[in-house]
Coordinates of C-alpha atoms in Angstrom, one line a residue:
M1 CA -61.8 -55.3 118.7
S2 CA -61.2 -55.9 122.0
K3 CA -64.1 -56.6 124.2
L4 CA -64.9 -53.7 126.8
Y5 CA -65.2 -55.8 130.7
T6 CA -67.0 -54.1 134.0
P7 CA -64.7 -54.8 137.0
E8 CA -67.7 -57.9 137.7
S9 CA -67.4 -59.4 134.5
A10 CA -63.6 -59.6 134.6
A11 CA -63.9 -61.0 137.7
S12 CA -66.4 -63.6 136.9
G13 CA -64.0 -64.5 133.5
V14 CA -61.1 -65.0 135.6
E15 CA -63.0 -67.2 138.4
H16 CA -64.7 -69.6 135.4
V17 CA -60.9 -70.4 134.3
L18 CA -59.1 -70.7 137.8
R19 CA -62.2 -73.1 138.3
L20 CA -61.6 -75.2 135.2
L21 CA -57.6 -75.5 136.5
E22 CA -58.5 -76.1 140.4
G23 CA -57.5 -79.6 141.1
R24 CA -54.1 -80.6 142.4
W25 CA -52.7 -82.3 138.9
K26 CA -54.3 -80.5 136.4
L27 CA -51.4 -77.9 136.1
I28 CA -48.8 -80.2 136.4
I29 CA -50.4 -82.4 133.7
L30 CA -50.9 -79.4 131.6
F31 CA -47.0 -78.5 132.0
H32 CA -46.5 -81.6 131.0
L33 CA -48.4 -81.1 127.7
F34 CA -46.9 -77.9 126.6
D35 CA -45.0 -76.8 123.6
G36 CA -47.3 -79.5 121.2
K37 CA -45.9 -82.5 123.6
V38 CA -48.0 -85.4 123.3
Q39 CA -48.4 -87.5 126.2
R40 CA -49.8 -91.2 126.5
Y41 CA -51.2 -92.2 129.8
S42 CA -48.3 -94.5 131.1
D43 CA -45.7 -91.6 130.2
F44 CA -47.9 -89.1 132.7
E45 CA -47.7 -92.3 135.6
K46 CA -43.9 -92.3 135.0
L47 CA -43.8 -88.1 134.7
I48 CA -46.1 -87.6 138.1
P49 CA -44.9 -89.6 140.6
G50 CA -47.3 -89.7 143.7
I51 CA -50.8 -89.3 141.5
S52 CA -52.6 -92.7 141.5
Q53 CA -54.5 -94.1 138.5
K54 CA -57.5 -93.4 139.6
M55 CA -57.0 -89.6 139.9
L56 CA -55.2 -89.5 136.8
A57 CA -57.9 -90.6 134.8
Q58 CA -60.5 -87.9 136.7
Q59 CA -58.0 -85.3 136.2
L60 CA -57.6 -85.7 132.2
R61 CA -61.3 -86.6 131.6
Q62 CA -62.1 -83.3 133.5
L63 CA -59.6 -81.6 131.0
E64 CA -60.9 -83.1 128.3
A65 CA -64.7 -82.2 128.9
D66 CA -63.4 -78.8 129.7
G67 CA -62.1 -78.8 126.0
I68 CA -58.5 -78.1 127.2
V69 CA -56.9 -81.9 126.1
S70 CA -58.0 -83.7 123.5
R71 CA -57.9 -87.9 123.7
T72 CA -57.3 -89.7 120.8
V73 CA -57.4 -93.6 120.6
Y74 CA -55.7 -95.5 118.4
P75 CA -57.5 -99.2 117.4
Q76 CA -54.7 -101.3 118.3
V77 CA -54.0 -104.0 120.8
P78 CA -53.2 -103.2 123.4
P79 CA -55.2 -99.5 123.0
K80 CA -52.8 -96.5 122.3
V81 CA -54.5 -93.2 123.8
E82 CA -52.3 -90.2 123.6
Y83 CA -52.9 -86.8 125.0
R84 CA -52.4 -83.1 123.7
L85 CA -53.3 -79.9 124.5
T86 CA -56.5 -78.4 121.7
E87 CA -55.6 -75.0 120.3
W88 CA -57.6 -73.6 123.4
G89 CA -55.3 -75.4 125.6
Q90 CA -52.5 -74.1 123.6
A91 CA -54.1 -70.8 124.0
L92 CA -53.3 -71.0 127.8
C93 CA -49.6 -71.5 127.6
P94 CA -48.9 -68.0 127.4
A95 CA -51.0 -67.1 130.1
L96 CA -49.9 -69.6 132.5
D97 CA -46.4 -68.5 131.9
A98 CA -46.9 -65.0 132.3
M99 CA -48.6 -66.3 136.2
L100 CA -45.1 -68.2 136.3
K101 CA -42.9 -65.0 135.8
W102 CA -45.2 -63.3 138.2
A103 CA -45.0 -65.8 140.9
E104 CA -41.1 -65.5 140.7
K105 CA -41.1 -61.9 140.9
R106 CA -42.8 -62.5 144.0
E107 CA -40.4 -65.3 145.3
V108 CA -37.4 -62.6 144.8

């Protein structure tokens, strides 16, 4: 059964999600993790030119704290750390894809 929203509660929910995703690099990081991809920290450094190590670490920590990205540390030397979308993060894929399609229509 679908939840009934008032305009205020709907706006509040969407604003909360937008705050979770704000940040120059978060969406780029998420798009690199779509389709079940697993990335290591060094992969992101190569895939996202211009991002500093400090900013990459900060954005990944925030996405992890918000439950969108999971971080797996393997006990080996050198340490191996992998990032992937959580189930909740995967649920964002269709919404972001729809937003991308909406943006494409605006560009026409």
